[in-house]
XYZ file of C-alpha atoms in Angstrom:
744
model
C -29.761 -5.038 -27.210
C -28.370 -5.587 -23.717
C -24.921 -6.347 -25.149
C -25.018 -3.194 -27.296
C -25.800 -1.074 -24.239
C -22.955 -2.662 -22.277
C -20.561 -2.214 -25.217
C -21.518 1.445 -25.344
C -21.033 1.932 -21.615
C -17.630 0.245 -21.888
C -16.597 2.618 -24.640
C -17.803 5.603 -22.654
C -15.876 4.406 -19.583
C -12.760 4.122 -21.757
C -12.965 7.516 -23.386
C -14.098 9.720 -20.496
C -13.639 10.209 -16.797
C -16.776 10.061 -14.710
C -17.215 13.073 -12.519
C -19.410 13.130 -9.432
C -19.393 16.826 -8.671
C -20.843 18.275 -5.515
C -19.954 20.914 -2.980
C -17.147 18.774 -1.554
C -15.027 19.056 -4.687
C -13.324 22.155 -5.981
C -11.783 22.103 -9.420
C -9.164 24.624 -10.484
C -8.593 23.359 -14.015
C -8.496 20.089 -15.882
C -4.791 19.714 -15.274
C -4.919 20.534 -11.567
C -5.708 18.023 -8.857
C -9.159 18.212 -7.347
C -9.319 18.779 -3.639
C -11.634 16.677 -1.536
C -12.575 18.217 1.799
C -15.178 16.805 4.152
C -17.706 18.613 6.324
C -16.645 19.287 9.918
C -18.832 18.011 12.755
C -20.761 21.128 13.761
C -21.597 22.514 17.186
C -25.021 23.932 16.349
C -26.789 21.137 18.240
C -24.684 21.326 21.421
C -27.403 23.024 23.501
C -29.939 20.395 22.455
C -27.401 17.641 23.175
C -26.692 19.049 26.656
C -30.433 19.092 27.356
C -30.842 15.467 26.237
C -27.915 14.279 28.357
C -29.308 16.085 31.414
C -32.508 14.012 31.094
C -30.766 10.642 30.786
C -30.233 8.112 33.559
C -26.789 6.610 34.117
C -28.029 3.316 32.677
C -29.362 5.025 29.541
C -26.062 6.798 28.967
C -24.046 3.610 29.342
C -26.479 1.801 27.039
C -25.226 4.065 24.247
C -21.575 3.070 24.801
C -21.800 -0.601 23.852
C -23.403 -2.932 21.361
C -27.011 -3.900 21.985
C -27.020 -6.085 18.875
C -24.294 -7.346 16.543
C -24.287 -4.105 14.540
C -26.041 -1.464 16.656
C -25.218 0.428 19.822
C -28.035 1.489 22.104
C -30.410 4.421 21.823
C -32.887 5.979 24.253
C -36.353 5.548 22.816
C -38.193 7.763 25.303
C -35.975 10.728 24.351
C -36.078 10.057 20.614
C -32.425 8.896 20.456
C -32.143 6.094 17.893
C -29.762 3.166 17.912
C -26.562 3.833 15.966
C -26.863 1.390 13.061
C -23.667 0.015 11.504
C -22.850 -2.210 8.530
C -19.706 -3.914 7.320
C -18.620 -2.655 3.952
C -15.185 -3.207 2.353
C -16.809 -4.717 -0.779
C -20.224 -3.089 -0.442
C -22.963 -3.160 2.200
C -23.037 -6.497 3.995
C -26.257 -8.525 4.185
C -28.362 -8.222 7.332
C -27.423 -10.628 10.099
C -29.298 -11.667 13.222
C -29.365 -9.257 16.141
C -27.500 -11.553 18.522
C -25.360 -13.840 16.329
C -23.560 -14.004 12.981
C -26.261 -16.022 11.203
C -27.791 -14.299 8.145
C -31.163 -12.722 8.898
C -32.581 -14.432 5.805
C -34.120 -11.302 4.297
C -35.037 -10.932 0.632
C -34.428 -7.190 0.372
C -30.764 -6.937 1.491
C -29.023 -7.545 -1.822
C -26.390 -4.949 -2.669
C -23.846 -3.982 -5.308
C -20.535 -5.820 -5.021
C -17.780 -3.241 -5.492
C -14.146 -3.912 -6.398
C -11.877 -4.509 -3.398
C -9.837 -1.553 -2.122
C -6.652 -2.951 -3.685
C -8.373 -2.621 -7.050
C -9.534 0.898 -6.235
C -5.962 1.872 -5.354
C -4.752 0.397 -8.663
C -6.831 2.970 -10.554
C -4.552 5.740 -9.202
C -7.633 7.896 -9.736
C -9.101 9.995 -6.917
C -12.328 10.472 -8.869
C -12.835 6.712 -8.745
C -12.283 6.815 -4.968
C -14.977 9.485 -4.626
C -17.294 7.500 -6.918
C -16.715 4.379 -4.797
C -17.508 6.166 -1.530
C -20.488 8.068 -2.915
C -22.029 4.972 -4.505
C -21.595 2.802 -1.379
C -22.889 5.676 0.759
C -26.120 5.737 -1.233
C -26.526 1.982 -0.721
C -25.897 2.339 3.012
C -28.641 4.940 3.296
C -31.035 2.801 1.274
C -30.533 0.184 4.000
C -31.168 2.849 6.693
C -27.695 2.628 8.234
C -25.681 5.348 9.953
C -22.119 4.032 9.802
C -20.098 2.040 7.257
C -17.242 0.058 8.816
C -14.885 1.124 6.055
C -12.453 2.110 4.559
C -9.592 -0.082 5.809
C -6.407 1.876 5.154
C -3.638 -0.001 6.941
C -0.321 -0.168 5.105
C 0.492 -3.341 3.166
C 3.637 -4.307 5.090
C 3.918 -7.925 3.943
C 2.701 -9.476 0.684
C 1.347 -12.387 2.765
C -1.220 -10.279 4.619
C -4.666 -11.856 4.692
C -6.315 -8.441 4.242
C -3.963 -7.005 1.602
C -6.877 -7.144 -0.880
C -8.789 -4.574 1.213
C -5.846 -2.508 2.541
C -5.190 -0.420 -0.578
C -1.421 0.084 -0.843
C 2.082 -0.068 0.609
C 2.514 3.681 0.203
C 1.284 6.274 2.743
C 0.879 9.030 0.145
C -1.230 6.950 -2.258
C -3.235 5.601 0.686
C -4.157 9.064 1.930
C -4.908 10.411 -1.541
C -7.372 7.548 -2.157
C -8.803 7.392 1.383
C -9.829 11.050 1.654
C -12.137 11.206 -1.407
C -13.642 7.864 -0.423
C -14.447 9.188 3.073
C -15.851 12.429 1.613
C -17.956 10.522 -0.937
C -19.416 8.309 1.767
C -20.195 11.101 4.198
C -21.810 13.255 1.498
C -24.705 10.804 1.912
C -25.441 11.556 5.582
C -23.550 8.536 6.885
C -20.373 8.055 8.892
C -17.238 6.525 7.477
C -15.509 4.399 10.126
C -11.839 4.502 9.132
C -9.981 1.415 10.320
C -7.989 -0.120 11.922
C -6.234 2.535 14.036
C -3.342 1.839 13.859
C -0.281 -0.329 13.099
C -2.572 -3.273 12.333
C -0.577 -4.862 9.528
C -0.901 -8.608 10.045
C -3.559 -11.158 10.898
C -1.091 -13.489 12.628
C -1.556 -13.107 16.401
C -3.542 -9.937 15.718
C -5.521 -10.297 18.951
C -2.490 -9.712 21.157
C 0.712 -9.041 19.199
C 2.580 -6.020 20.571
C 3.732 -3.829 17.689
C 6.969 -1.901 18.179
C 7.557 0.960 15.726
C 9.975 3.842 16.120
C 8.283 7.246 16.199
C 9.581 8.509 12.854
C 8.370 5.385 11.055
C 4.999 5.593 12.790
C 4.531 9.191 11.681
C 5.873 8.896 8.133
C 4.461 5.498 7.108
C 1.624 4.247 9.296
C -0.278 7.396 10.309
C -0.501 9.743 7.270
C -3.626 8.174 5.750
C -5.418 8.249 9.122
C -4.326 11.840 9.738
C -5.550 12.943 6.298
C -8.857 11.089 6.779
C -9.386 13.065 9.989
C -8.017 16.485 8.993
C -9.090 16.624 5.325
C -11.808 13.991 4.988
C -13.321 14.933 8.390
C -14.099 11.253 9.108
C -16.845 10.965 11.704
C -15.615 7.704 13.232
C -12.446 5.673 13.686
C -12.158 1.985 14.577
C -9.582 0.929 17.154
C -7.490 -2.116 16.223
C -7.078 -5.503 17.914
C -3.339 -5.470 18.516
C -1.205 -3.794 21.130
C 1.037 -0.850 20.353
C 4.034 -0.282 22.620
C 2.554 -2.482 25.320
C -1.008 -1.130 25.367
C -4.028 -2.491 23.500
C -5.092 -0.022 20.829
C -8.637 0.316 22.147
C -7.216 1.560 25.441
C -4.144 3.366 24.147
C -4.075 6.892 25.542
C -1.165 7.940 23.315
C -2.919 6.947 20.096
C -6.556 7.752 20.894
C -6.225 10.855 23.053
C -2.844 12.455 22.493
C -2.504 11.906 18.736
C -6.042 11.409 17.401
C -7.890 14.000 19.491
C -5.311 16.424 20.903
C -2.977 16.669 17.893
C -5.351 16.059 14.994
C -8.510 17.566 16.484
C -10.706 14.505 15.866
C -14.275 15.248 16.989
C -16.011 11.993 16.103
C -16.458 8.631 17.811
C -13.964 5.818 18.337
C -15.528 2.378 17.913
C -13.757 -0.799 18.951
C -13.119 -3.639 16.556
C -15.362 -6.548 17.493
C -14.249 -7.972 20.875
C -11.095 -5.817 20.931
C -11.799 -4.287 24.371
C -9.926 -5.512 27.463
C -10.863 -3.073 30.240
C -13.640 -0.831 31.486
C -12.426 2.408 33.065
C -9.078 2.395 31.267
C -10.535 2.003 27.758
C -13.071 4.794 28.311
C -10.526 7.213 29.809
C -8.059 6.339 27.037
C -10.438 7.539 24.345
C -12.752 4.679 23.326
C -16.428 5.641 22.887
C -18.296 2.511 21.770
C -17.517 -1.140 22.492
C -18.716 -3.614 19.877
C -18.282 -7.360 20.031
C -19.004 -10.926 19.149
C -21.756 -13.006 20.743
C -21.981 -12.976 24.482
C -24.744 -11.293 26.442
C -24.456 -7.603 25.587
C -24.783 -6.577 29.237
C -21.520 -8.469 29.930
C -19.458 -6.136 27.741
C -16.754 -4.075 29.492
C -18.709 -0.869 28.801
C -22.043 -2.307 29.999
C -22.826 -3.647 33.521
C -19.153 -3.411 34.503
C -19.189 0.325 33.657
C -22.386 0.894 35.643
C -20.723 -0.749 38.633
C -17.521 1.293 38.139
C -19.538 4.533 37.995
C -21.492 3.666 41.129
C -18.219 2.811 42.909
C -16.818 6.246 41.895
C -14.038 4.620 39.795
C -15.167 6.874 36.950
C -17.225 10.064 37.041
C -20.543 10.536 35.310
C -19.047 13.682 33.749
C -16.493 11.441 31.974
C -19.294 9.202 30.690
C -21.164 12.295 29.463
C -18.209 13.236 27.236
C -18.551 9.974 25.286
C -22.354 10.134 25.084
C -22.139 13.669 23.663
C -19.676 12.578 20.990
C -22.105 9.910 19.802
C -25.034 12.332 19.813
C -23.028 14.894 17.810
C -22.356 12.362 15.063
C -26.013 11.269 15.021
C -27.061 14.906 14.540
C -24.305 15.400 11.945
C -25.632 12.599 9.705
C -29.242 13.735 10.322
C -30.243 10.569 12.167
C -31.519 13.126 14.687
C -32.561 16.772 14.446
C -35.404 16.556 11.963
C -33.429 17.573 8.863
C -34.166 15.783 5.608
C -31.732 12.930 5.116
C -30.422 11.280 1.946
C -32.760 8.398 1.072
C -30.256 6.453 -1.020
C -30.633 3.697 -3.587
C -29.233 0.185 -3.804
C -28.238 -2.407 -6.426
C -29.218 -0.045 -9.236
C -27.922 -0.117 -12.796
C -26.129 3.172 -12.062
C -24.297 1.557 -9.144
C -23.357 -1.508 -11.188
C -21.887 0.924 -13.702
C -19.941 2.658 -10.913
C -18.508 -0.754 -10.041
C -17.752 -1.339 -13.743
C -15.882 1.962 -14.145
C -13.664 1.245 -11.144
C -13.050 -2.352 -12.256
C -12.132 -1.291 -15.804
C -9.529 1.217 -14.566
C -8.109 -1.219 -11.996
C -6.989 -4.031 -14.322
C -3.198 -4.123 -14.745
C -1.460 -5.318 -17.907
C 1.827 -6.819 -16.691
C 3.235 -8.321 -19.893
C 2.277 -8.118 -23.554
C 4.888 -9.515 -25.958
C 4.226 -9.670 -29.684
C 1.014 -7.676 -29.115
C -0.748 -10.796 -27.879
C -3.381 -8.433 -26.461
C -5.869 -7.107 -27.221
C -7.181 -10.308 -28.732
C -7.276 -10.219 -32.531
C -10.383 -12.186 -33.435
C -9.989 -12.267 -37.195
C -9.921 -15.928 -38.221
C -10.475 -17.071 -34.618
C -13.148 -19.748 -34.352
C -12.547 -21.004 -30.816
C -11.111 -19.871 -27.482
C -10.238 -22.183 -24.589
C -11.151 -20.750 -21.193
C -9.301 -22.696 -18.514
C -9.226 -22.523 -14.735
C -11.502 -22.665 -11.712
C -11.097 -18.884 -11.377
C -12.967 -18.390 -14.648
C -16.163 -19.271 -12.792
C -15.263 -18.583 -9.136
C -17.380 -15.945 -7.382
C -15.775 -13.724 -4.734
C -18.538 -11.462 -3.400
C -18.870 -13.885 -0.493
C -16.182 -16.135 0.970
C -13.454 -16.203 3.560
C -13.721 -14.896 7.102
C -14.232 -11.214 6.291
C -17.318 -9.272 5.305
C -18.720 -10.035 1.886
C -21.737 -8.875 -0.070
C -24.954 -10.647 -0.965
C -25.454 -9.607 -4.567
C -27.765 -10.519 -7.425
C -25.061 -9.735 -9.974
C -21.527 -11.076 -10.095
C -20.256 -11.417 -13.636
C -17.455 -14.005 -13.646
C -14.616 -13.937 -16.221
C -16.305 -16.719 -18.202
C -19.637 -14.844 -18.087
C -17.886 -11.702 -19.301
C -16.329 -13.453 -22.297
C -19.688 -15.034 -23.173
C -21.296 -11.574 -22.970
C -18.679 -9.905 -25.141
C -17.387 -12.412 -27.688
C -19.171 -12.769 -31.032
C -21.572 -15.722 -31.017
C -19.613 -17.240 -33.898
C -16.667 -17.999 -31.579
C -16.823 -21.312 -29.719
C -15.796 -21.133 -26.035
C -14.248 -24.379 -24.772
C -14.272 -24.273 -20.980
C -12.251 -26.634 -18.783
C -11.885 -26.314 -14.997
C -8.218 -27.395 -15.173
C -7.466 -27.363 -11.435
C -9.569 -28.019 -8.354
C -9.816 -25.658 -5.424
C -9.049 -28.041 -2.571
C -7.739 -27.740 0.980
C -6.302 -30.280 3.398
C -9.135 -31.412 5.668
C -7.051 -31.300 8.849
C -6.108 -27.685 8.113
C -9.538 -26.495 7.056
C -10.125 -25.288 10.605
C -7.341 -22.735 10.239
C -9.770 -20.427 8.498
C -10.688 -17.921 11.164
C -7.953 -18.936 13.563
C -5.257 -16.331 13.910
C -2.367 -18.411 12.669
C 0.674 -17.697 10.533
C -0.895 -19.509 7.616
C -4.428 -19.878 6.423
C -5.977 -22.917 4.752
C -3.368 -25.367 3.417
C -4.016 -26.056 -0.247
C -3.828 -29.370 -2.084
C -1.557 -28.572 -5.008
C -1.674 -31.923 -6.813
C -3.446 -31.689 -10.148
C -6.204 -34.125 -11.067
C -5.032 -35.991 -14.239
C -8.513 -36.100 -15.814
C -9.004 -32.341 -15.268
C -5.574 -31.587 -16.734
C -6.241 -33.740 -19.782
C -9.565 -32.009 -20.369
C -7.802 -28.625 -20.188
C -5.018 -29.740 -22.555
C -7.569 -30.978 -25.091
C -9.484 -27.678 -24.858
C -6.259 -25.700 -25.408
C -5.094 -27.946 -28.285
C -8.411 -27.658 -30.069
C -8.747 -23.876 -29.705
C -7.109 -21.022 -31.580
C -6.373 -19.114 -28.342
C -6.216 -20.223 -24.688
C -6.877 -18.026 -21.642
C -5.910 -19.473 -18.257
C -7.543 -17.926 -15.189
C -5.367 -18.571 -12.137
C -4.516 -16.815 -8.882
C -6.439 -16.757 -5.648
C -9.895 -16.264 -4.173
C -11.506 -14.909 -1.036
C -11.428 -18.253 0.731
C -7.636 -18.341 0.411
C -6.947 -14.623 0.941
C -8.936 -13.852 4.037
C -9.221 -11.860 7.216
C -8.038 -13.813 10.270
C -5.068 -15.573 8.664
C -2.000 -14.652 6.658
C -0.601 -16.839 3.905
C 2.498 -18.915 4.630
C 4.188 -18.209 1.285
C 3.712 -16.707 -2.180
C 3.177 -19.887 -4.195
C 0.280 -20.111 -6.635
C -2.135 -22.591 -5.050
C -3.854 -25.714 -6.430
C -1.050 -26.696 -8.853
C -1.738 -23.733 -11.134
C 1.876 -23.134 -12.176
C 2.232 -26.679 -13.481
C -1.115 -26.409 -15.281
C -0.116 -23.144 -16.989
C 3.134 -24.723 -18.222
C 1.221 -27.642 -19.740
C -1.259 -25.336 -21.476
C 1.429 -23.048 -22.922
C 3.281 -26.126 -24.215
C 0.298 -27.193 -26.339
C -0.918 -23.697 -27.299
C 1.669 -20.907 -27.613
C -1.208 -18.384 -27.983
C -1.937 -18.620 -24.258
C -2.836 -15.608 -22.151
C -2.694 -15.833 -18.343
C -5.029 -13.805 -16.136
C -4.292 -13.697 -12.410
C -7.308 -13.030 -10.183
C -6.017 -12.001 -6.746
C -5.794 -9.211 -4.202
C -2.163 -9.585 -3.100
C 1.218 -10.466 -4.627
C 1.969 -14.032 -5.693
C 5.126 -15.765 -6.894
C 4.513 -15.532 -10.636
C 8.083 -15.179 -11.928
C 8.006 -18.535 -13.763
C 4.526 -17.865 -15.152
C 5.599 -14.413 -16.320
C 8.544 -15.892 -18.231
C 6.414 -18.599 -19.817
C 3.535 -16.602 -21.268
C 3.381 -13.811 -23.864
C 0.613 -11.937 -22.085
C -0.059 -11.579 -18.369
C -3.021 -9.655 -16.923
C -3.732 -8.893 -13.264
C -7.313 -8.473 -12.139
C -8.814 -8.313 -8.677
C -11.815 -9.328 -6.615
C -13.323 -6.862 -9.004
C -16.971 -6.401 -8.178
C -20.361 -7.121 -9.724
C -19.207 -6.148 -13.230
C -15.662 -7.550 -12.943
C -16.069 -10.136 -15.695
C -17.450 -7.616 -18.193
C -14.660 -5.134 -17.414
C -12.051 -7.860 -17.855
C -13.514 -9.040 -21.163
C -13.552 -5.454 -22.428
C -9.845 -5.132 -21.565
C -8.920 -8.459 -23.195
C -10.815 -7.502 -26.359
C -9.449 -3.954 -26.494
C -12.730 -2.125 -25.920
C -11.034 -0.732 -22.806
C -7.349 0.116 -22.828
C -5.864 -1.078 -19.496
C -4.655 1.722 -17.234
C -4.292 0.086 -13.802
C -1.005 0.324 -11.898
C 0.251 -1.981 -9.149
C -0.423 -0.383 -5.744
C 2.308 -2.525 -4.157
C 5.605 -4.129 -5.182
C 5.527 -7.638 -6.667
C 8.690 -9.335 -5.339
C 10.602 -12.021 -7.201
C 10.820 -13.937 -3.946
C 9.375 -13.448 -0.475
C 12.732 -12.829 1.226
C 13.244 -9.749 -0.942
C 10.386 -8.027 0.894
C 11.492 -5.827 3.828
C 9.534 -7.422 6.685
C 10.893 -10.822 5.632
C 14.416 -9.706 4.710
C 14.748 -8.275 8.227
C 13.181 -11.413 9.753
C 10.599 -9.232 11.494
C 7.371 -10.927 10.464
C 5.287 -12.244 12.097
C 6.972 -11.976 15.497
C 5.550 -13.881 18.420
C 4.131 -11.924 21.333
C 5.787 -8.817 19.925
C 6.815 -7.699 16.441
C 9.466 -5.079 15.772
C 9.185 -3.248 12.451
C 12.925 -3.508 11.824
C 12.772 -2.145 8.267
C 11.683 1.232 9.645
C 10.645 3.713 6.959
C 11.781 1.395 4.146
C 8.419 -0.218 3.464
C 7.531 -1.571 0.003
C 9.250 0.104 -2.954
C 11.227 2.316 -0.568
C 13.134 -0.831 0.487
C 13.514 -2.301 -3.007
C 14.684 0.987 -4.533
C 16.966 2.018 -1.648
C 18.574 -1.438 -1.350
C 18.656 -1.792 -5.148
C 16.747 -5.085 -5.129
C 15.031 -5.784 -8.434
C 11.329 -6.567 -8.021
C 9.416 -8.792 -10.423
C 7.088 -5.846 -11.087
C 7.625 -2.488 -9.369
C 5.171 -0.306 -7.490
C 3.172 1.850 -9.900
C 3.802 -0.465 -12.871
C 1.238 -1.187 -15.561
C 1.353 -1.390 -19.350
C -1.058 -0.053 -21.979
C -2.093 -1.036 -25.506
C -0.523 2.220 -26.622
C 2.789 3.950 -25.883
C 3.442 7.260 -24.179
C 6.295 9.735 -24.190
C 6.944 11.999 -21.204
C 8.289 15.342 -22.461
C 8.935 18.966 -21.425
C 9.103 18.315 -17.693
C 9.561 21.583 -15.860
C 8.958 23.122 -12.480
C 7.385 26.562 -12.355
C 10.382 27.898 -10.378
C 13.855 26.799 -9.323
C 13.573 27.943 -5.700
C 10.733 27.634 -3.192
C 9.991 28.865 0.308
C 8.548 26.567 2.977
C 4.982 27.837 2.562
C 4.915 27.472 -1.244
C 3.756 24.754 -3.610
C 5.951 23.223 -6.300
C 4.105 23.000 -9.609
C 5.498 20.550 -12.159
C 4.129 20.454 -15.700
C 4.591 17.448 -17.978
C 3.588 16.828 -21.582
C 2.223 13.313 -22.040
C 2.273 12.311 -25.697
C 0.399 9.257 -26.963
C 2.809 7.824 -29.541
C 0.758 4.716 -30.282
C -2.366 3.828 -32.218
C -4.964 3.635 -29.430
C -6.447 6.224 -27.086
C -5.309 5.499 -23.540
C -4.755 6.692 -19.994
C -1.356 7.082 -18.369
C -0.524 7.702 -14.719
C 2.241 10.272 -14.350
C 4.024 9.660 -11.036
C 6.197 12.188 -9.205
C 8.761 10.910 -6.709
C 11.145 13.040 -4.655
C 14.591 12.346 -3.254
C 17.264 14.183 -1.293
C 20.708 12.631 -1.575
C 22.503 14.813 0.974
C 19.922 14.614 3.773
C 21.191 14.597 7.349
C 18.687 11.829 8.148
C 18.351 8.457 6.454
C 15.806 8.630 3.645
C 14.378 6.316 1.039
C 15.864 6.550 -2.461
C 12.544 7.999 -3.566
C 9.063 8.714 -2.204
C 5.824 9.181 -4.111
C 4.609 12.773 -3.638
C 2.231 13.289 -6.564
C 0.403 11.470 -9.363
C -2.109 12.265 -12.066
C -4.050 10.018 -14.417
C -4.663 11.527 -17.842
C -6.535 10.433 -20.966
C -4.555 11.106 -24.150
C -5.931 10.360 -27.610
C -3.728 8.642 -30.170
C -1.241 11.097 -31.697
C -2.165 13.835 -29.233
C -0.307 15.421 -26.342
C -1.780 16.595 -23.038
C -0.144 18.779 -20.417
C -0.429 17.525 -16.862
C 0.288 19.645 -13.798
C 1.243 18.006 -10.520
C 1.356 20.193 -7.433
C 3.507 19.290 -4.435
C 3.238 21.470 -1.322
C 6.772 21.985 0.003
C 5.576 20.687 3.388
C 5.184 17.238 1.725
C 8.996 17.064 1.623
C 9.256 17.047 5.419
C 10.593 14.283 7.598
C 9.484 13.740 11.212
C 12.115 14.890 13.690
C 11.847 12.785 16.841
C 13.861 15.203 18.989
C 11.710 18.284 18.396
C 8.562 16.225 17.665
C 8.024 18.367 14.572
C 7.896 17.936 10.812
C 11.010 19.493 9.296
C 11.695 20.435 5.692
C 15.449 20.472 5.188
C 16.684 23.341 3.051
C 18.739 22.449 -0.007
C 18.403 20.629 -3.296
C 15.664 18.049 -4.009
C 15.367 15.905 -7.106
C 11.872 15.526 -8.570
C 11.661 12.287 -10.531
C 8.871 11.926 -13.082
C 8.028 8.438 -14.304
C 5.442 5.733 -14.837
C 6.498 3.443 -11.968
C 8.946 3.635 -9.072
C 11.559 2.024 -11.376
C 10.723 3.718 -14.667
C 11.848 7.304 -14.146
C 11.783 9.285 -17.403
C 12.906 12.776 -16.390
C 14.400 14.573 -13.384
C 14.199 18.180 -12.231
C 16.258 19.661 -9.391
C 14.738 22.383 -7.214
C 16.035 24.247 -4.187
C 14.126 24.762 -0.952
C 15.218 27.933 0.834
């Protein structure tokens, strides 16, 4: 019965979009994009806040500006001001830890849903999934009585080696902002604060504690800030986390230009700025530069820069109490906004429910990317199949916990092997073999958590007995599926990888398996690009899945068996070799004490497409079990004024035999620009379900202001008049049709 229910839910996920409607979403029509707009921090409690602050002692005020446990900042009990309670959350709500150290609290009621990593969410190219993700996690956060989720992380994927690529969404500022905003709105619809991180230019783990990032102003504005700006202006994020690194010589938690001039003065941010843990380096300077709350790693909490040192600075008149009041009021406003104060009824929430596991399933199912499928090797045709070999440590590896970053304690994590067991008919024999061992060099094990250029060093020599067992399983099975790739011990916060090679001898293992069983499918489980050129050439079918949440194994099995038609698209470029990537081609990663972003605006596909370097798989790429034709592309007009919106309609025809979803992508280019520009830039996308033999019309709207570049002389966004080419396709390299429009 359980399997029948799961089969049914899989089919439903395949055939329909899920829609979490509430007052934050406005829908014009099915073919229009939904708009996600957050709720502004109100001023209705300002009089009450002023009264509270007038009753507080200096010590009580300062107690609110720093951690008083690992994940809370102080309250004032006598005045009814609660602690501000935070939780880590890139993969779901983190388990409770001790108040004064990182050790688990050992509770039995802090299990949560494990959600797909943000890279997977981005691969859905579906804003509804981003809202679902935020809304579902927000409910879990409230069920745990928290006020702030330390998520989403929306830094640009600058290098494929980044230790946090799996949680950083994409290499593209437009896709990042379009996925970040609904996630922030979904979270905050549950009376909690999203803490958008890490502001800003935090794009490597190597030397992250001190590296001084140098970015020219145009690149900063066009590539690294748009998702943060949209999260503030559209999503109305209630908190922002300052990053570890320096930017133009100043640490980012005491960077007046970033925190005051841009974030507050330009963008109108009204919420609180929280430091990353132990990212504060001064007392008066950090507070005056825009930081509100200092959080940190274990040392006595009164020794923080914004604790006893701030009391002393205030008493010595190095900082005024009026300045301190500004920061206290910001915190109180956010506490009132999320109804932690003020007596309004607050969302109660729910956690680790079947509904939330199904949210995780829906995201996972839309995130899986089909990279290669020759001879229709997929979906698996089971007629006459009596046995399937399942090979690889990643078939059973769990990724909810692991590595140096925040994981999730969950009661449900369906592995790929579990998923196949759940979904395959009982008549089919599964022959499992581990194939390769996940091993690291002992002397390098300590690198995990050290900020070095490379994380744990893997042992890539295969174990002969394990290989032989895998070969026998493949030989004696009708079909073989090899699960390779990475895991969250190898891809981790606090260290970047040293290269793109597949670890643990996997490439050699795959070759041996394909040699004995030509019906071999390879599934890569990973959150960031790997060097899979040789593997791609060797196998008929190649599938990319992610650290894909509690239901990841079931979603994957449903894709392999054709119950779900894959519709994921790569949210970053897969290079053929590392030196093709811009940060490496320009020899500007990782830097030493400073790093200069020498590639400028040409990040990701912008570099590959402008320099005409062929990637292994381009940004936005992903195959389907059906085929689509893009027809009748037309703009609603030929000329537009600066304040207008370009509306492009496209007919998407399903020319194959299966229902499926396609992502229509709209890129723009201007060949005669007076400034250097990328060959193309993503400016619109829409995911659409089209039934076999049918045709659906999709409308993509592009405000003319999206065509602007940042002019460093006037410090303004400028839309050049003239002709622009709108390129409609299904990846950055697969452009089907072009339309030329004129901006007056």
